[in-house]
PDB file of C-alpha atoms and ligand atoms in Angstrom:
ATOM      1  CA  UNK A   1      55.880 -54.112 -38.164  1.00 95.00           C
ATOM      2  CA  UNK A   2      59.512 -53.845 -37.012  1.00 97.00           C
ATOM      3  CA  UNK A   3      62.637 -54.301 -39.082  1.00 98.00           C
ATOM      4  CA  UNK A   4      66.064 -54.362 -37.513  1.00 98.00           C
ATOM      5  CA  UNK A   5      68.932 -54.053 -39.955  1.00 98.00           C
ATOM      6  CA  UNK A   6      72.526 -54.819 -39.067  1.00 98.00           C
ATOM      7  CA  UNK A   7      72.157 -53.395 -35.573  1.00 98.00           C
ATOM      8  CA  UNK A   8      75.213 -52.974 -33.388  1.00 98.00           C
ATOM      9  CA  UNK A   9      75.572 -51.929 -29.785  1.00 98.00           C
ATOM     10  CA  UNK A  10      79.078 -52.033 -28.451  1.00 98.00           C
ATOM     11  CA  UNK A  11      80.251 -51.346 -24.922  1.00 97.00           C
ATOM     12  CA  UNK A  12      83.851 -50.231 -25.325  1.00 94.00           C
ATOM     13  CA  UNK A  13      85.380 -52.994 -27.402  1.00 92.00           C
ATOM     14  CA  UNK A  14      82.666 -55.509 -26.464  1.00 97.00           C
ATOM     15  CA  UNK A  15      79.990 -56.236 -29.057  1.00 98.00           C
ATOM     16  CA  UNK A  16      76.836 -56.978 -27.045  1.00 98.00           C
ATOM     17  CA  UNK A  17      74.741 -56.671 -30.210  1.00 98.00           C
ATOM     18  CA  UNK A  18      76.892 -57.477 -33.207  1.00 98.00           C
ATOM     19  CA  UNK A  19      75.014 -57.039 -36.464  1.00 98.00           C
ATOM     20  CA  UNK A  20      71.522 -58.299 -35.592  1.00 98.00           C
ATOM     21  CA  UNK A  21      69.042 -58.383 -38.467  1.00 98.00           C
ATOM     22  CA  UNK A  22      65.445 -59.461 -37.962  1.00 98.00           C
ATOM     23  CA  UNK A  23      61.808 -58.765 -38.838  1.00 97.00           C
ATOM     24  CA  UNK A  24      58.793 -58.813 -36.581  1.00 98.00           C
ATOM     25  CA  UNK A  25      55.578 -59.392 -38.514  1.00 97.00           C
ATOM     26  CA  UNK A  26      52.442 -57.520 -37.416  1.00 97.00           C
ATOM     27  CA  UNK A  27      50.058 -59.304 -35.031  1.00 97.00           C
ATOM     28  CA  UNK A  28      52.505 -62.074 -34.210  1.00 98.00           C
ATOM     29  CA  UNK A  29      54.065 -63.253 -30.989  1.00 98.00           C
ATOM     30  CA  UNK A  30      57.796 -63.732 -31.389  1.00 98.00           C
ATOM     31  CA  UNK A  31      59.789 -65.586 -28.768  1.00 98.00           C
ATOM     32  CA  UNK A  32      63.357 -64.313 -28.411  1.00 97.00           C
ATOM     33  CA  UNK A  33      65.638 -66.892 -26.857  1.00 96.00           C
ATOM     34  CA  UNK A  34      69.362 -67.433 -26.521  1.00 96.00           C
ATOM     35  CA  UNK A  35      71.925 -68.284 -23.874  1.00 95.00           C
ATOM     36  CA  UNK A  36      72.782 -65.817 -21.108  1.00 94.00           C
ATOM     37  CA  UNK A  37      74.717 -62.846 -22.447  1.00 95.00           C
ATOM     38  CA  UNK A  38      73.473 -63.342 -26.028  1.00 97.00           C
ATOM     39  CA  UNK A  39      72.484 -59.676 -26.267  1.00 97.00           C
ATOM     40  CA  UNK A  40      68.696 -60.060 -26.028  1.00 97.00           C
ATOM     41  CA  UNK A  41      68.095 -57.383 -23.393  1.00 95.00           C
ATOM     42  CA  UNK A  42      70.548 -55.031 -25.074  1.00 97.00           C
ATOM     43  CA  UNK A  43      68.707 -55.502 -28.381  1.00 97.00           C
ATOM     44  CA  UNK A  44      65.403 -54.644 -26.651  1.00 96.00           C
ATOM     45  CA  UNK A  45      66.941 -51.598 -25.033  1.00 95.00           C
ATOM     46  CA  UNK A  46      68.214 -50.308 -28.351  1.00 97.00           C
ATOM     47  CA  UNK A  47      64.910 -50.907 -30.163  1.00 97.00           C
ATOM     48  CA  UNK A  48      62.954 -49.288 -27.320  1.00 94.00           C
ATOM     49  CA  UNK A  49      65.170 -46.189 -27.259  1.00 94.00           C
ATOM     50  CA  UNK A  50      66.692 -46.877 -23.847  1.00 93.00           C
ATOM     51  CA  UNK A  51      70.193 -47.223 -25.340  1.00 95.00           C
ATOM     52  CA  UNK A  52      71.435 -45.565 -28.529  1.00 96.00           C
ATOM     53  CA  UNK A  53      72.757 -48.003 -31.131  1.00 97.00           C
ATOM     54  CA  UNK A  54      76.391 -47.957 -32.185  1.00 98.00           C
ATOM     55  CA  UNK A  55      75.165 -48.426 -35.759  1.00 98.00           C
ATOM     56  CA  UNK A  56      72.345 -49.959 -37.736  1.00 98.00           C
ATOM     57  CA  UNK A  57      68.709 -49.163 -38.349  1.00 98.00           C
ATOM     58  CA  UNK A  58      65.320 -49.873 -36.801  1.00 98.00           C
ATOM     59  CA  UNK A  59      62.119 -49.160 -38.717  1.00 98.00           C
ATOM     60  CA  UNK A  60      58.512 -49.431 -37.595  1.00 97.00           C
ATOM     61  CA  UNK A  61      55.923 -49.821 -40.356  1.00 95.00           C
ATOM     62  CA  UNK A  62      58.521 -48.434 -42.758  1.00 95.00           C
ATOM     63  CA  UNK A  63      59.362 -45.375 -40.649  1.00 97.00           C
ATOM     64  CA  UNK A  64      62.896 -44.949 -39.347  1.00 98.00           C
ATOM     65  CA  UNK A  65      62.691 -44.979 -35.539  1.00 97.00           C
ATOM     66  CA  UNK A  66      66.386 -45.581 -34.816  1.00 97.00           C
ATOM     67  CA  UNK A  67      67.437 -43.937 -31.577  1.00 93.00           C
ATOM     68  CA  UNK A  68      64.101 -42.240 -30.852  1.00 95.00           C
ATOM     69  CA  UNK A  69      63.603 -41.678 -27.113  1.00 93.00           C
ATOM     70  CA  UNK A  70      61.191 -43.981 -25.251  1.00 89.00           C
ATOM     71  CA  UNK A  71      58.428 -41.380 -24.866  1.00 88.00           C
ATOM     72  CA  UNK A  72      58.269 -40.797 -28.620  1.00 92.00           C
ATOM     73  CA  UNK A  73      58.154 -44.519 -29.258  1.00 93.00           C
ATOM     74  CA  UNK A  74      55.476 -44.777 -26.590  1.00 89.00           C
ATOM     75  CA  UNK A  75      53.292 -42.384 -28.576  1.00 88.00           C
ATOM     76  CA  UNK A  76      53.815 -44.535 -31.645  1.00 92.00           C
ATOM     77  CA  UNK A  77      52.565 -47.533 -29.705  1.00 92.00           C
ATOM     78  CA  UNK A  78      55.927 -49.203 -29.099  1.00 95.00           C
ATOM     79  CA  UNK A  79      56.236 -50.183 -25.447  1.00 92.00           C
ATOM     80  CA  UNK A  80      58.727 -51.992 -23.321  1.00 89.00           C
ATOM     81  CA  UNK A  81      57.536 -52.992 -19.876  1.00 83.00           C
ATOM     82  CA  UNK A  82      59.492 -51.811 -16.871  1.00 74.00           C
ATOM     83  CA  UNK A  83      59.412 -52.926 -13.301  1.00 71.00           C
ATOM     84  CA  UNK A  84      57.104 -50.828 -11.206  1.00 74.00           C
ATOM     85  CA  UNK A  85      59.395 -48.296  -9.560  1.00 73.00           C
ATOM     86  CA  UNK A  86      59.673 -48.225  -5.816  1.00 76.00           C
ATOM     87  CA  UNK A  87      57.947 -44.841  -5.581  1.00 74.00           C
ATOM     88  CA  UNK A  88      54.791 -46.448  -6.892  1.00 85.00           C
ATOM     89  CA  UNK A  89      54.667 -49.207  -4.317  1.00 90.00           C
ATOM     90  CA  UNK A  90      52.510 -47.213  -1.920  1.00 93.00           C
ATOM     91  CA  UNK A  91      49.904 -46.541  -4.599  1.00 94.00           C
ATOM     92  CA  UNK A  92      47.097 -48.981  -5.274  1.00 96.00           C
ATOM     93  CA  UNK A  93      47.088 -51.226  -8.339  1.00 96.00           C
ATOM     94  CA  UNK A  94      44.311 -49.138  -9.850  1.00 95.00           C
ATOM     95  CA  UNK A  95      46.235 -45.909  -9.237  1.00 94.00           C
ATOM     96  CA  UNK A  96      49.349 -47.417 -10.799  1.00 93.00           C
ATOM     97  CA  UNK A  97      47.433 -48.042 -14.001  1.00 93.00           C
ATOM     98  CA  UNK A  98      45.988 -44.543 -13.912  1.00 92.00           C
ATOM     99  CA  UNK A  99      49.507 -43.068 -13.802  1.00 86.00           C
ATOM    100  CA  UNK A 100      50.301 -44.188 -17.334  1.00 77.00           C
ATOM    101  CA  UNK A 101      50.607 -41.075 -19.504  1.00 64.00           C
ATOM    102  CA  UNK A 102      48.006 -40.808 -22.195  1.00 58.00           C
ATOM    103  CA  UNK A 103      47.555 -37.187 -23.198  1.00 49.00           C
ATOM    104  CA  UNK A 104      45.346 -36.219 -20.271  1.00 48.00           C
ATOM    105  CA  UNK A 105      44.250 -32.646 -20.025  1.00 46.00           C
ATOM    106  CA  UNK A 106      44.835 -30.900 -16.733  1.00 46.00           C
ATOM    107  CA  UNK A 107      48.453 -29.923 -17.023  1.00 52.00           C
ATOM    108  CA  UNK A 108      48.091 -26.446 -18.473  1.00 54.00           C
ATOM    109  CA  UNK A 109      46.909 -23.436 -16.507  1.00 56.00           C
ATOM    110  CA  UNK A 110      44.135 -22.863 -18.997  1.00 57.00           C
ATOM    111  CA  UNK A 111      42.728 -26.262 -18.270  1.00 58.00           C
ATOM    112  CA  UNK A 112      43.104 -25.859 -14.531  1.00 62.00           C
ATOM    113  CA  UNK A 113      40.933 -22.723 -14.637  1.00 62.00           C
ATOM    114  CA  UNK A 114      38.460 -23.571 -17.319  1.00 62.00           C
ATOM    115  CA  UNK A 115      38.509 -27.295 -17.644  1.00 67.00           C
ATOM    116  CA  UNK A 116      37.536 -28.607 -14.236  1.00 72.00           C
ATOM    117  CA  UNK A 117      34.641 -30.551 -15.585  1.00 75.00           C
ATOM    118  CA  UNK A 118      36.717 -32.003 -18.370  1.00 75.00           C
ATOM    119  CA  UNK A 119      39.414 -33.089 -15.905  1.00 76.00           C
ATOM    120  CA  UNK A 120      36.823 -34.777 -13.721  1.00 80.00           C
ATOM    121  CA  UNK A 121      35.382 -36.532 -16.772  1.00 81.00           C
ATOM    122  CA  UNK A 122      38.806 -37.681 -17.861  1.00 82.00           C
ATOM    123  CA  UNK A 123      39.645 -38.990 -14.435  1.00 87.00           C
ATOM    124  CA  UNK A 124      36.416 -40.932 -14.388  1.00 89.00           C
ATOM    125  CA  UNK A 125      37.198 -42.386 -17.816  1.00 88.00           C
ATOM    126  CA  UNK A 126      40.728 -43.265 -16.702  1.00 91.00           C
ATOM    127  CA  UNK A 127      39.430 -44.990 -13.590  1.00 94.00           C
ATOM    128  CA  UNK A 128      36.938 -46.973 -15.663  1.00 94.00           C
ATOM    129  CA  UNK A 129      39.671 -47.937 -18.106  1.00 94.00           C
ATOM    130  CA  UNK A 130      41.925 -49.093 -15.243  1.00 95.00           C
ATOM    131  CA  UNK A 131      39.076 -51.230 -13.889  1.00 96.00           C
ATOM    132  CA  UNK A 132      38.527 -52.744 -17.317  1.00 95.00           C
ATOM    133  CA  UNK A 133      42.230 -53.602 -17.531  1.00 95.00           C
ATOM    134  CA  UNK A 134      42.241 -55.175 -14.057  1.00 96.00           C
ATOM    135  CA  UNK A 135      39.209 -57.196 -15.057  1.00 95.00           C
ATOM    136  CA  UNK A 136      40.794 -58.350 -18.339  1.00 93.00           C
ATOM    137  CA  UNK A 137      43.832 -59.550 -16.394  1.00 92.00           C
ATOM    138  CA  UNK A 138      41.621 -61.279 -13.820  1.00 92.00           C
ATOM    139  CA  UNK A 139      43.101 -59.236 -10.966  1.00 94.00           C
ATOM    140  CA  UNK A 140      40.119 -57.039 -10.079  1.00 96.00           C
ATOM    141  CA  UNK A 141      40.470 -58.218  -6.491  1.00 97.00           C
ATOM    142  CA  UNK A 142      43.811 -56.363  -6.321  1.00 97.00           C
ATOM    143  CA  UNK A 143      42.294 -53.019  -7.358  1.00 97.00           C
ATOM    144  CA  UNK A 144      42.688 -51.305  -3.971  1.00 97.00           C
ATOM    145  CA  UNK A 145      45.762 -53.179  -2.790  1.00 97.00           C
ATOM    146  CA  UNK A 146      49.075 -51.366  -2.647  1.00 96.00           C
ATOM    147  CA  UNK A 147      51.310 -52.382  -5.564  1.00 94.00           C
ATOM    148  CA  UNK A 148      54.152 -52.991  -3.111  1.00 94.00           C
ATOM    149  CA  UNK A 149      52.137 -55.704  -1.410  1.00 95.00           C
ATOM    150  CA  UNK A 150      51.149 -57.892  -4.348  1.00 94.00           C
ATOM    151  CA  UNK A 151      53.227 -60.900  -5.418  1.00 90.00           C
ATOM    152  CA  UNK A 152      55.984 -60.759  -8.025  1.00 87.00           C
ATOM    153  CA  UNK A 153      53.781 -62.428 -10.625  1.00 88.00           C
ATOM    154  CA  UNK A 154      50.893 -60.098  -9.928  1.00 91.00           C
ATOM    155  CA  UNK A 155      53.272 -57.166 -10.382  1.00 91.00           C
ATOM    156  CA  UNK A 156      54.209 -58.548 -13.800  1.00 90.00           C
ATOM    157  CA  UNK A 157      50.530 -58.671 -14.716  1.00 92.00           C
ATOM    158  CA  UNK A 158      50.212 -55.072 -13.581  1.00 92.00           C
ATOM    159  CA  UNK A 159      53.177 -54.126 -15.769  1.00 90.00           C
ATOM    160  CA  UNK A 160      51.474 -55.790 -18.706  1.00 91.00           C
ATOM    161  CA  UNK A 161      48.302 -53.944 -17.698  1.00 93.00           C
ATOM    162  CA  UNK A 162      50.071 -50.629 -18.134  1.00 90.00           C
ATOM    163  CA  UNK A 163      50.527 -51.364 -21.822  1.00 90.00           C
ATOM    164  CA  UNK A 164      46.752 -51.727 -22.078  1.00 91.00           C
ATOM    165  CA  UNK A 165      46.088 -48.219 -20.770  1.00 90.00           C
ATOM    166  CA  UNK A 166      47.308 -46.833 -24.082  1.00 85.00           C
ATOM    167  CA  UNK A 167      46.905 -48.016 -27.653  1.00 79.00           C
ATOM    168  CA  UNK A 168      49.936 -50.256 -27.742  1.00 90.00           C
ATOM    169  CA  UNK A 169      50.773 -51.809 -31.083  1.00 94.00           C
ATOM    170  CA  UNK A 170      53.911 -53.678 -30.181  1.00 96.00           C
ATOM    171  CA  UNK A 171      55.057 -54.674 -26.726  1.00 96.00           C
ATOM    172  CA  UNK A 172      58.488 -55.950 -25.724  1.00 96.00           C
ATOM    173  CA  UNK A 173      58.524 -58.201 -22.657  1.00 94.00           C
ATOM    174  CA  UNK A 174      61.806 -59.145 -21.011  1.00 92.00           C
ATOM    175  CA  UNK A 175      61.606 -62.273 -18.860  1.00 90.00           C
ATOM    176  CA  UNK A 176      58.045 -61.859 -17.636  1.00 86.00           C
ATOM    177  CA  UNK A 177      58.203 -65.396 -16.300  1.00 83.00           C
ATOM    178  CA  UNK A 178      61.265 -65.016 -14.119  1.00 83.00           C
ATOM    179  CA  UNK A 179      60.463 -65.992 -10.550  1.00 82.00           C
ATOM    180  CA  UNK A 180      56.755 -66.375 -11.275  1.00 87.00           C
ATOM    181  CA  UNK A 181      54.806 -69.465 -10.185  1.00 88.00           C
ATOM    182  CA  UNK A 182      53.174 -71.754 -12.783  1.00 89.00           C
ATOM    183  CA  UNK A 183      49.614 -70.562 -12.195  1.00 89.00           C
ATOM    184  CA  UNK A 184      50.494 -66.909 -12.608  1.00 89.00           C
ATOM    185  CA  UNK A 185      52.735 -67.693 -15.552  1.00 91.00           C
ATOM    186  CA  UNK A 186      49.729 -69.305 -17.236  1.00 92.00           C
ATOM    187  CA  UNK A 187      47.633 -66.227 -16.469  1.00 91.00           C
ATOM    188  CA  UNK A 188      50.337 -64.014 -17.990  1.00 93.00           C
ATOM    189  CA  UNK A 189      50.525 -66.314 -21.045  1.00 95.00           C
ATOM    190  CA  UNK A 190      46.745 -66.217 -21.473  1.00 94.00           C
ATOM    191  CA  UNK A 191      46.708 -62.432 -21.198  1.00 93.00           C
ATOM    192  CA  UNK A 192      49.397 -62.185 -23.888  1.00 95.00           C
ATOM    193  CA  UNK A 193      47.491 -64.556 -26.186  1.00 97.00           C
ATOM    194  CA  UNK A 194      44.196 -62.716 -25.664  1.00 95.00           C
ATOM    195  CA  UNK A 195      45.763 -59.291 -26.263  1.00 94.00           C
ATOM    196  CA  UNK A 196      47.220 -60.710 -29.462  1.00 96.00           C
ATOM    197  CA  UNK A 197      44.038 -62.363 -30.696  1.00 96.00           C
ATOM    198  CA  UNK A 198      41.442 -59.871 -29.493  1.00 93.00           C
ATOM    199  CA  UNK A 199      43.334 -56.586 -29.709  1.00 92.00           C
ATOM    200  CA  UNK A 200      45.913 -57.281 -32.411  1.00 94.00           C
ATOM    201  CA  UNK A 201      48.897 -56.630 -30.170  1.00 96.00           C
ATOM    202  CA  UNK A 202      52.251 -57.679 -31.558  1.00 97.00           C
ATOM    203  CA  UNK A 203      54.598 -59.116 -28.941  1.00 97.00           C
ATOM    204  CA  UNK A 204      58.279 -59.855 -28.706  1.00 97.00           C
ATOM    205  CA  UNK A 205      58.938 -61.931 -25.640  1.00 96.00           C
ATOM    206  CA  UNK A 206      62.322 -62.793 -24.117  1.00 95.00           C
ATOM    207  CA  UNK A 207      62.024 -65.864 -21.960  1.00 93.00           C
ATOM    208  CA  UNK A 208      64.176 -68.744 -20.790  1.00 91.00           C
ATOM    209  CA  UNK A 209      61.177 -70.983 -20.017  1.00 92.00           C
ATOM    210  CA  UNK A 210      60.804 -73.047 -23.205  1.00 93.00           C
ATOM    211  CA  UNK A 211      57.344 -74.356 -22.284  1.00 93.00           C
ATOM    212  CA  UNK A 212      56.150 -70.796 -22.025  1.00 95.00           C
ATOM    213  CA  UNK A 213      57.810 -69.849 -25.341  1.00 96.00           C
ATOM    214  CA  UNK A 214      56.274 -72.925 -26.972  1.00 95.00           C
ATOM    215  CA  UNK A 215      52.837 -72.102 -25.665  1.00 96.00           C
ATOM    216  CA  UNK A 216      52.628 -68.492 -26.820  1.00 97.00           C
ATOM    217  CA  UNK A 217      54.987 -67.982 -29.777  1.00 97.00           C
ATOM    218  CA  UNK A 218      54.150 -68.038 -33.483  1.00 96.00           C
ATOM    219  CA  UNK A 219      57.800 -67.679 -34.317  1.00 97.00           C
ATOM    220  CA  UNK A 220      61.056 -68.080 -32.404  1.00 98.00           C
ATOM    221  CA  UNK A 221      64.316 -66.195 -32.914  1.00 98.00           C
ATOM    222  CA  UNK A 222      67.480 -67.447 -31.259  1.00 97.00           C
ATOM    223  CA  UNK A 223      70.331 -65.026 -30.601  1.00 97.00           C
ATOM    224  CA  UNK A 224      73.891 -65.839 -29.650  1.00 96.00           C
ATOM    225  CA  UNK A 225      76.901 -63.561 -29.343  1.00 96.00           C
ATOM    226  CA  UNK A 226      74.964 -60.514 -30.462  1.00 97.00           C
ATOM    227  CA  UNK A 227      73.673 -62.050 -33.685  1.00 97.00           C
ATOM    228  CA  UNK A 228      70.580 -63.887 -34.861  1.00 98.00           C
ATOM    229  CA  UNK A 229      71.625 -67.513 -34.973  1.00 97.00           C
ATOM    230  CA  UNK A 230      68.425 -69.198 -36.136  1.00 97.00           C
ATOM    231  CA  UNK A 231      64.705 -68.592 -36.684  1.00 97.00           C
ATOM    232  CA  UNK A 232      61.687 -70.830 -37.018  1.00 97.00           C
ATOM    233  CA  UNK A 233      59.316 -72.867 -34.908  1.00 96.00           C
ATOM    234  CA  UNK A 234      60.465 -73.826 -31.427  1.00 96.00           C
ATOM    235  CA  UNK A 235      60.853 -77.447 -32.582  1.00 95.00           C
ATOM    236  CA  UNK A 236      63.081 -76.339 -35.463  1.00 96.00           C
ATOM    237  CA  UNK A 237      65.147 -74.148 -33.175  1.00 95.00           C
ATOM    238  CA  UNK A 238      65.600 -76.901 -30.614  1.00 93.00           C
ATOM    239  CA  UNK A 239      66.810 -79.280 -33.320  1.00 93.00           C
ATOM    240  CA  UNK A 240      69.211 -76.735 -34.829  1.00 94.00           C
ATOM    241  CA  UNK A 241      72.837 -77.848 -34.415  1.00 93.00           C
ATOM    242  CA  UNK A 242      74.212 -74.320 -34.089  1.00 94.00           C
ATOM    243  CA  UNK A 243      71.633 -73.488 -31.440  1.00 94.00           C
ATOM    244  CA  UNK A 244      72.459 -76.582 -29.414  1.00 92.00           C
ATOM    245  CA  UNK A 245      76.129 -75.747 -29.683  1.00 92.00           C
ATOM    246  CA  UNK A 246      75.573 -72.149 -28.570  1.00 92.00           C
ATOM    247  CA  UNK A 247      73.688 -73.331 -25.493  1.00 89.00           C
ATOM    248  CA  UNK A 248      76.210 -76.076 -24.751  1.00 83.00           C
ATOM    249  CA  UNK A 249      79.095 -73.674 -25.187  1.00 76.00           C
ATOM    250  CA  UNK A 250      77.872 -71.488 -22.360  1.00 67.00           C
ATOM    251  CA  UNK A 251      77.535 -74.216 -19.765  1.00 60.00           C
ATOM    252  CA  UNK A 252      75.155 -76.706 -18.246  1.00 56.00           C
ATOM    253  CA  UNK A 253      72.623 -74.172 -16.954  1.00 62.00           C
ATOM    254  CA  UNK A 254      72.025 -72.934 -20.482  1.00 64.00           C
ATOM    255  CA  UNK A 255      71.772 -76.414 -21.887  1.00 63.00           C
ATOM    256  CA  UNK A 256      69.052 -77.203 -19.370  1.00 71.00           C
ATOM    257  CA  UNK A 257      67.231 -74.043 -20.381  1.00 74.00           C
ATOM    258  CA  UNK A 258      67.038 -75.285 -23.957  1.00 75.00           C
ATOM    259  CA  UNK A 259      65.745 -78.679 -22.882  1.00 71.00           C
ATOM    260  CA  UNK A 260      63.164 -76.694 -20.848  1.00 61.00           C
TER     261      UNK A 260
HETATM  262  N1  LIG B 301      75.930 -51.479 -19.893  1.00 82.71           N
HETATM  263  C1  LIG B 301      76.763 -52.479 -20.212  1.00 82.71           C
HETATM  264  N2  LIG B 301      78.092 -52.311 -20.172  1.00 82.71           N
HETATM  265  C2  LIG B 301      78.947 -53.296 -20.511  1.00 82.71           C
HETATM  266  N3  LIG B 301      78.560 -54.509 -20.917  1.00 82.71           N
HETATM  267  C3  LIG B 301      77.238 -54.743 -20.981  1.00 82.71           C
HETATM  268  C4  LIG B 301      76.274 -53.748 -20.632  1.00 82.71           C
HETATM  269  N4  LIG B 301      75.038 -54.274 -20.797  1.00 82.71           N
HETATM  270  C5  LIG B 301      75.212 -55.539 -21.208  1.00 82.71           C
HETATM  271  N5  LIG B 301      76.531 -55.824 -21.328  1.00 82.71           N
HETATM  272  C6  LIG B 301      77.106 -57.101 -21.768  1.00 82.71           C
HETATM  273  O1  LIG B 301      76.549 -57.424 -23.018  1.00 82.71           O
HETATM  274  C7  LIG B 301      76.295 -58.816 -23.117  1.00 82.71           C
HETATM  275  C8  LIG B 301      74.861 -59.030 -23.473  1.00 82.71           C
HETATM  276  O2  LIG B 301      74.065 -58.697 -22.353  1.00 82.71           O
HETATM  277  P1  LIG B 301      72.474 -58.812 -22.376  1.00 82.71           P
HETATM  278  O3  LIG B 301      72.003 -58.379 -21.046  1.00 82.71           O
HETATM  279  O4  LIG B 301      71.933 -58.086 -23.544  1.00 82.71           O
HETATM  280  O5  LIG B 301      72.276 -60.378 -22.566  1.00 82.71           O
HETATM  281  P2  LIG B 301      70.954 -61.253 -22.472  1.00 82.71           P
HETATM  282  O6  LIG B 301      70.870 -62.039 -23.725  1.00 82.71           O
HETATM  283  O7  LIG B 301      69.808 -60.382 -22.125  1.00 82.71           O
HETATM  284  O8  LIG B 301      71.316 -62.235 -21.274  1.00 82.71           O
HETATM  285  P3  LIG B 301      70.375 -62.876 -20.127  1.00 82.71           P
HETATM  286  O9  LIG B 301      69.671 -64.015 -20.762  1.00 82.71           O
HETATM  287  O10 LIG B 301      71.333 -63.315 -19.093  1.00 82.71           O
HETATM  288  O11 LIG B 301      69.462 -61.788 -19.643  1.00 82.71           O
HETATM  289  C9  LIG B 301      76.696 -59.411 -21.783  1.00 82.71           C
HETATM  290  O12 LIG B 301      77.978 -59.979 -21.896  1.00 82.71           O
HETATM  291  C10 LIG B 301      76.707 -58.235 -20.849  1.00 82.71           C
HETATM  292  O13 LIG B 301      77.640 -58.414 -19.808  1.00 82.71           O
HETATM  293 MG1  LIG B 302      68.517 -60.300 -20.515  1.00 82.71          MG
END
């Protein structure tokens, strides 16, 4: 699905991503772990077109997608979730989902004059789709609530929901579990597993919560100092000497994260 070859992203003289090479197989859930500052978020940002790479190559299903802007990747089905921007807080959860671009008609003058019925039909379809997504995520009760008023975890579910408004193929999630309570974290985990099993979504998930990684991942990649340090099952990763050292080297907090 995705191949990353010798990817670099430097900031001045600092090598945040320093020759990362990895493969993401289709229809898998990959957990991306590593101590703080390992370069995980930077790697995501480069793959998702948010940051240009310093060098290296990213391909998706064999096609070179290196450095493509986010909206082009979006149309190819590659999505990275973003926090719901402040401007959208006063809109309802349903409306937030309906805002996701998806080639709606209605923008051109021609359509405004001649396509009123079509626009109304599309809006109805969009509304129905948003309701289906809310239902899938078990948050139908939040439909008419303002996005700014729901909890942090519910917002994360809504962010995941946005990827379901389009035909996503691969979704990159950066710390979906941060600051989320156990119950909601389980709901998020279940949604990820169901999207994977029922809709063939491929996921790459950055997370410090090892229980969560263990529960959802088929495969785990550990990064440290901008490189891929080890790959395998979570058990293999946790037993890997280099991995333990990398976590130990960056302090007690990181060591505890690994013990999870
Ligand atoms: N825009 C930037 N300018 C300069 N340095 C940056 C920039 N973005 C990230 N870095 C540095 O690159 C390194 C990797 O950061 P990154 O955010 O990718 O790590 P991470 O693995 O996501 O860490 P965490 O687990 O804490 O989120 C860090 O040392 C960070 O300070
Ligand atoms: Mg990060």
